[in-house]
């Protein structure tokens, strides 16, 4: 599965997204992604999972963690995985813009219909679909799994998040 097909499936999974709905868009997206993946052979579900995990690795960057920290008022390492899962679920345009410039999330994180910026369930759908189809656990992922985020570490004490991510800081931090 190439990147184009991966992103097309992500976009299709968002087909039921309703900007006027305050709750339920995330659940709807998981249901639709599951439905789409169950139409694929098991090997393609694994390829989709691998594409997702590769993007999780690409987004493993200190500046994106800083963005999550600002938006949510804090962000643990587990929370940062869920944030990256949400970022991917938002589609290619939002994902690539955020990877290039995390400050671009000032609009996306607060868009109508966005329930939360932590979407843990989304990252598990491919494995669940694979198990449902094959009655087996998926094989271990052998791709990139960085231990440390890329980029320059930030510290809340240093106060450098305001300088690194000024739009997000202005929107979410008061005082």
PDB file of C-alpha atoms in Angstrom:
ATOM      1  CA  UNK A   1       0.000   0.000   0.000  1.00  0.00           C
ATOM      2  CA  UNK A   2       1.459   3.319  -0.997  1.00  0.00           C
ATOM      3  CA  UNK A   3       1.015   6.663   0.741  1.00  0.00           C
ATOM      4  CA  UNK A   4      -1.698   7.810  -1.679  1.00  0.00           C
ATOM      5  CA  UNK A   5      -3.879   4.794  -0.914  1.00  0.00           C
ATOM      6  CA  UNK A   6      -3.241   5.122   2.814  1.00  0.00           C
ATOM      7  CA  UNK A   7      -4.355   8.751   2.853  1.00  0.00           C
ATOM      8  CA  UNK A   8      -7.349   7.993   0.647  1.00  0.00           C
ATOM      9  CA  UNK A   9      -8.548   5.437   3.216  1.00  0.00           C
ATOM     10  CA  UNK A  10      -8.016   7.969   6.020  1.00  0.00           C
ATOM     11  CA  UNK A  11     -10.034  10.578   4.113  1.00  0.00           C
ATOM     12  CA  UNK A  12     -12.768   8.030   3.396  1.00  0.00           C
ATOM     13  CA  UNK A  13     -12.907   7.153   7.081  1.00  0.00           C
ATOM     14  CA  UNK A  14     -13.796  10.801   7.728  1.00  0.00           C
ATOM     15  CA  UNK A  15     -16.820  10.668   5.408  1.00  0.00           C
ATOM     16  CA  UNK A  16     -19.275  10.766   8.328  1.00  0.00           C
ATOM     17  CA  UNK A  17     -17.539  13.704  10.029  1.00  0.00           C
ATOM     18  CA  UNK A  18     -20.109  16.343  10.946  1.00  0.00           C
ATOM     19  CA  UNK A  19     -18.700  19.732  11.988  1.00  0.00           C
ATOM     20  CA  UNK A  20     -21.998  20.517  13.734  1.00  0.00           C
ATOM     21  CA  UNK A  21     -21.775  17.420  15.938  1.00  0.00           C
ATOM     22  CA  UNK A  22     -20.194  17.971  19.344  1.00  0.00           C
ATOM     23  CA  UNK A  23     -19.752  14.280  20.101  1.00  0.00           C
ATOM     24  CA  UNK A  24     -19.534  11.068  18.096  1.00  0.00           C
ATOM     25  CA  UNK A  25     -17.260  12.029  15.193  1.00  0.00           C
ATOM     26  CA  UNK A  26     -14.362  10.009  16.583  1.00  0.00           C
ATOM     27  CA  UNK A  27     -16.489   6.931  17.165  1.00  0.00           C
ATOM     28  CA  UNK A  28     -17.974   7.260  13.680  1.00  0.00           C
ATOM     29  CA  UNK A  29     -14.517   7.524  12.138  1.00  0.00           C
ATOM     30  CA  UNK A  30     -13.320   4.369  13.918  1.00  0.00           C
ATOM     31  CA  UNK A  31     -16.394   2.461  12.722  1.00  0.00           C
ATOM     32  CA  UNK A  32     -15.891   3.642   9.153  1.00  0.00           C
ATOM     33  CA  UNK A  33     -12.163   2.867   9.187  1.00  0.00           C
ATOM     34  CA  UNK A  34     -12.910  -0.634  10.484  1.00  0.00           C
ATOM     35  CA  UNK A  35     -15.480  -1.137   7.711  1.00  0.00           C
ATOM     36  CA  UNK A  36     -13.031   0.032   5.047  1.00  0.00           C
ATOM     37  CA  UNK A  37     -10.198  -2.139   6.347  1.00  0.00           C
ATOM     38  CA  UNK A  38     -12.371  -5.248   6.540  1.00  0.00           C
ATOM     39  CA  UNK A  39     -12.882  -4.919   2.766  1.00  0.00           C
ATOM     40  CA  UNK A  40      -9.124  -5.430   2.269  1.00  0.00           C
ATOM     41  CA  UNK A  41      -7.130  -8.660   2.311  1.00  0.00           C
ATOM     42  CA  UNK A  42      -5.169  -9.205   5.548  1.00  0.00           C
ATOM     43  CA  UNK A  43      -1.842  -8.283   3.908  1.00  0.00           C
ATOM     44  CA  UNK A  44      -3.186  -4.859   2.946  1.00  0.00           C
ATOM     45  CA  UNK A  45      -4.532  -4.265   6.431  1.00  0.00           C
ATOM     46  CA  UNK A  46      -0.987  -4.892   7.702  1.00  0.00           C
ATOM     47  CA  UNK A  47       0.392  -2.517   5.074  1.00  0.00           C
ATOM     48  CA  UNK A  48      -2.103   0.127   6.213  1.00  0.00           C
ATOM     49  CA  UNK A  49      -1.036  -0.467   9.836  1.00  0.00           C
ATOM     50  CA  UNK A  50       2.599  -0.094   8.802  1.00  0.00           C
ATOM     51  CA  UNK A  51       1.868   3.176   6.986  1.00  0.00           C
ATOM     52  CA  UNK A  52       0.104   4.455  10.106  1.00  0.00           C
ATOM     53  CA  UNK A  53       3.002   3.470  12.360  1.00  0.00           C
ATOM     54  CA  UNK A  54       5.505   5.078   9.980  1.00  0.00           C
ATOM     55  CA  UNK A  55       3.583   8.333  10.273  1.00  0.00           C
ATOM     56  CA  UNK A  56       3.477   7.969  14.051  1.00  0.00           C
ATOM     57  CA  UNK A  57       7.301   7.823  13.878  1.00  0.00           C
ATOM     58  CA  UNK A  58       7.494  10.839  11.532  1.00  0.00           C
ATOM     59  CA  UNK A  59       5.380  12.867  13.963  1.00  0.00           C
ATOM     60  CA  UNK A  60       7.535  11.849  16.943  1.00  0.00           C
ATOM     61  CA  UNK A  61       9.041  15.327  17.202  1.00  0.00           C
ATOM     62  CA  UNK A  62       9.574  17.624  20.155  1.00  0.00           C
ATOM     63  CA  UNK A  63       7.801  20.547  18.490  1.00  0.00           C
ATOM     64  CA  UNK A  64       4.656  18.462  17.930  1.00  0.00           C
ATOM     65  CA  UNK A  65       4.828  17.289  21.531  1.00  0.00           C
ATOM     66  CA  UNK A  66       5.070  20.942  22.510  1.00  0.00           C
ATOM     67  CA  UNK A  67       1.985  21.666  20.421  1.00  0.00           C
ATOM     68  CA  UNK A  68       0.061  18.886  22.191  1.00  0.00           C
ATOM     69  CA  UNK A  69       1.288  20.182  25.539  1.00  0.00           C
ATOM     70  CA  UNK A  70       0.073  23.702  24.816  1.00  0.00           C
ATOM     71  CA  UNK A  71      -3.292  22.675  23.340  1.00  0.00           C
ATOM     72  CA  UNK A  72      -4.166  20.259  26.137  1.00  0.00           C
ATOM     73  CA  UNK A  73      -2.483  22.072  29.014  1.00  0.00           C
ATOM     74  CA  UNK A  74      -0.099  19.125  29.455  1.00  0.00           C
ATOM     75  CA  UNK A  75       0.761  15.911  27.638  1.00  0.00           C
ATOM     76  CA  UNK A  76       2.322  12.674  28.882  1.00  0.00           C
ATOM     77  CA  UNK A  77       4.273  10.297  26.654  1.00  0.00           C
ATOM     78  CA  UNK A  78       1.183   8.068  26.273  1.00  0.00           C
ATOM     79  CA  UNK A  79      -0.889  11.142  25.581  1.00  0.00           C
ATOM     80  CA  UNK A  80       1.569  12.171  22.885  1.00  0.00           C
ATOM     81  CA  UNK A  81       1.026   8.817  21.111  1.00  0.00           C
ATOM     82  CA  UNK A  82      -2.728   9.447  21.235  1.00  0.00           C
ATOM     83  CA  UNK A  83      -2.172  12.990  19.943  1.00  0.00           C
ATOM     84  CA  UNK A  84      -0.180  11.676  16.962  1.00  0.00           C
ATOM     85  CA  UNK A  85      -2.952   9.160  16.294  1.00  0.00           C
ATOM     86  CA  UNK A  86      -5.446  12.061  16.227  1.00  0.00           C
ATOM     87  CA  UNK A  87      -3.147  14.040  13.959  1.00  0.00           C
ATOM     88  CA  UNK A  88      -3.103  11.204  11.412  1.00  0.00           C
ATOM     89  CA  UNK A  89      -6.866  10.751  11.703  1.00  0.00           C
ATOM     90  CA  UNK A  90      -7.333  14.366  10.626  1.00  0.00           C
ATOM     91  CA  UNK A  91      -6.004  13.570   7.147  1.00  0.00           C
ATOM     92  CA  UNK A  92      -3.026  14.292   4.989  1.00  0.00           C
ATOM     93  CA  UNK A  93      -3.393  18.057   4.706  1.00  0.00           C
ATOM     94  CA  UNK A  94      -3.539  18.631   8.475  1.00  0.00           C
ATOM     95  CA  UNK A  95      -0.845  16.018   9.180  1.00  0.00           C
ATOM     96  CA  UNK A  96       1.681  17.329   6.653  1.00  0.00           C
ATOM     97  CA  UNK A  97       1.052  20.956   7.611  1.00  0.00           C
ATOM     98  CA  UNK A  98       1.612  20.111  11.288  1.00  0.00           C
ATOM     99  CA  UNK A  99       4.790  18.136  10.600  1.00  0.00           C
ATOM    100  CA  UNK A 100       6.136  21.082   8.591  1.00  0.00           C
ATOM    101  CA  UNK A 101       4.914  23.682  11.101  1.00  0.00           C
ATOM    102  CA  UNK A 102       3.276  22.528  14.353  1.00  0.00           C
ATOM    103  CA  UNK A 103       1.966  26.055  14.919  1.00  0.00           C
ATOM    104  CA  UNK A 104      -0.479  25.348  12.054  1.00  0.00           C
ATOM    105  CA  UNK A 105      -2.526  23.318  14.541  1.00  0.00           C
ATOM    106  CA  UNK A 106      -3.912  26.534  16.044  1.00  0.00           C
ATOM    107  CA  UNK A 107      -6.866  26.218  13.664  1.00  0.00           C
ATOM    108  CA  UNK A 108      -7.160  22.434  13.217  1.00  0.00           C
ATOM    109  CA  UNK A 109      -7.299  21.611  16.919  1.00  0.00           C
ATOM    110  CA  UNK A 110     -10.156  24.027  17.442  1.00  0.00           C
ATOM    111  CA  UNK A 111     -12.092  23.311  14.234  1.00  0.00           C
ATOM    112  CA  UNK A 112     -15.846  22.672  14.450  1.00  0.00           C
ATOM    113  CA  UNK A 113     -16.649  19.039  15.225  1.00  0.00           C
ATOM    114  CA  UNK A 114     -13.230  18.236  16.711  1.00  0.00           C
ATOM    115  CA  UNK A 115     -14.028  16.520  20.005  1.00  0.00           C
ATOM    116  CA  UNK A 116     -10.530  15.999  21.332  1.00  0.00           C
ATOM    117  CA  UNK A 117      -6.894  16.014  20.223  1.00  0.00           C
ATOM    118  CA  UNK A 118      -6.224  12.623  21.785  1.00  0.00           C
ATOM    119  CA  UNK A 119      -7.562   9.694  19.723  1.00  0.00           C
ATOM    120  CA  UNK A 120      -6.146   6.516  21.230  1.00  0.00           C
ATOM    121  CA  UNK A 121      -8.729   4.182  19.655  1.00  0.00           C
ATOM    122  CA  UNK A 122      -7.892   5.189  16.079  1.00  0.00           C
ATOM    123  CA  UNK A 123      -4.392   3.680  16.161  1.00  0.00           C
ATOM    124  CA  UNK A 124      -5.787   0.283  17.227  1.00  0.00           C
ATOM    125  CA  UNK A 125      -8.352  -0.156  14.449  1.00  0.00           C
ATOM    126  CA  UNK A 126      -5.989  -1.825  11.928  1.00  0.00           C
ATOM    127  CA  UNK A 127      -4.887  -4.504  14.422  1.00  0.00           C
ATOM    128  CA  UNK A 128      -8.489  -5.088  15.480  1.00  0.00           C
ATOM    129  CA  UNK A 129      -9.624  -5.439  11.851  1.00  0.00           C
ATOM    130  CA  UNK A 130      -6.764  -7.838  11.120  1.00  0.00           C
ATOM    131  CA  UNK A 131      -7.651  -9.965  14.152  1.00  0.00           C
ATOM    132  CA  UNK A 132     -11.332  -9.954  13.208  1.00  0.00           C
ATOM    133  CA  UNK A 133     -10.538 -11.128   9.684  1.00  0.00           C
ATOM    134  CA  UNK A 134      -7.823 -13.695  10.477  1.00  0.00           C
ATOM    135  CA  UNK A 135      -8.550 -14.651  14.101  1.00  0.00           C
ATOM    136  CA  UNK A 136      -4.830 -14.030  14.739  1.00  0.00           C
ATOM    137  CA  UNK A 137      -2.831 -11.205  16.215  1.00  0.00           C
ATOM    138  CA  UNK A 138      -0.939  -9.176  13.620  1.00  0.00           C
ATOM    139  CA  UNK A 139       2.793  -9.822  13.358  1.00  0.00           C
ATOM    140  CA  UNK A 140       5.081  -7.381  15.125  1.00  0.00           C
ATOM    141  CA  UNK A 141       5.852  -4.156  13.321  1.00  0.00           C
ATOM    142  CA  UNK A 142       9.432  -4.125  12.029  1.00  0.00           C
ATOM    143  CA  UNK A 143       9.593  -0.525  10.831  1.00  0.00           C
ATOM    144  CA  UNK A 144      11.019   2.622  12.421  1.00  0.00           C
ATOM    145  CA  UNK A 145      10.232   3.081  16.100  1.00  0.00           C
ATOM    146  CA  UNK A 146      12.347   5.933  17.444  1.00  0.00           C
ATOM    147  CA  UNK A 147      13.048   5.955  21.163  1.00  0.00           C
ATOM    148  CA  UNK A 148      13.494   9.729  21.468  1.00  0.00           C
ATOM    149  CA  UNK A 149      11.591  12.471  19.658  1.00  0.00           C
ATOM    150  CA  UNK A 150      13.418  14.246  16.860  1.00  0.00           C
ATOM    151  CA  UNK A 151      14.357  17.885  17.141  1.00  0.00           C
ATOM    152  CA  UNK A 152      15.292  20.050  20.071  1.00  0.00           C
ATOM    153  CA  UNK A 153      13.851  19.183  23.477  1.00  0.00           C
ATOM    154  CA  UNK A 154      11.806  21.884  25.165  1.00  0.00           C
ATOM    155  CA  UNK A 155      11.136  22.523  28.804  1.00  0.00           C
ATOM    156  CA  UNK A 156       8.165  24.260  30.309  1.00  0.00           C
ATOM    157  CA  UNK A 157      10.559  25.914  32.737  1.00  0.00           C
ATOM    158  CA  UNK A 158      12.551  27.462  29.911  1.00  0.00           C
ATOM    159  CA  UNK A 159       9.470  29.230  28.582  1.00  0.00           C
ATOM    160  CA  UNK A 160      10.636  28.598  25.044  1.00  0.00           C
ATOM    161  CA  UNK A 161       7.348  27.081  23.856  1.00  0.00           C
ATOM    162  CA  UNK A 162       5.887  30.580  23.511  1.00  0.00           C
ATOM    163  CA  UNK A 163       8.740  31.477  21.163  1.00  0.00           C
ATOM    164  CA  UNK A 164       8.696  28.190  19.238  1.00  0.00           C
ATOM    165  CA  UNK A 165       4.912  28.001  18.818  1.00  0.00           C
ATOM    166  CA  UNK A 166       3.622  31.578  19.112  1.00  0.00           C
ATOM    167  CA  UNK A 167       0.188  31.054  17.476  1.00  0.00           C
ATOM    168  CA  UNK A 168      -0.621  28.067  19.650  1.00  0.00           C
ATOM    169  CA  UNK A 169       0.681  29.828  22.740  1.00  0.00           C
ATOM    170  CA  UNK A 170      -1.444  32.904  22.036  1.00  0.00           C
ATOM    171  CA  UNK A 171      -4.568  30.814  21.459  1.00  0.00           C
ATOM    172  CA  UNK A 172      -4.333  28.310  24.333  1.00  0.00           C
ATOM    173  CA  UNK A 173      -2.220  29.836  27.092  1.00  0.00           C
ATOM    174  CA  UNK A 174      -3.755  32.559  29.164  1.00  0.00           C
ATOM    175  CA  UNK A 175      -1.520  34.778  31.218  1.00  0.00           C
TER     176      UNK A 175
END
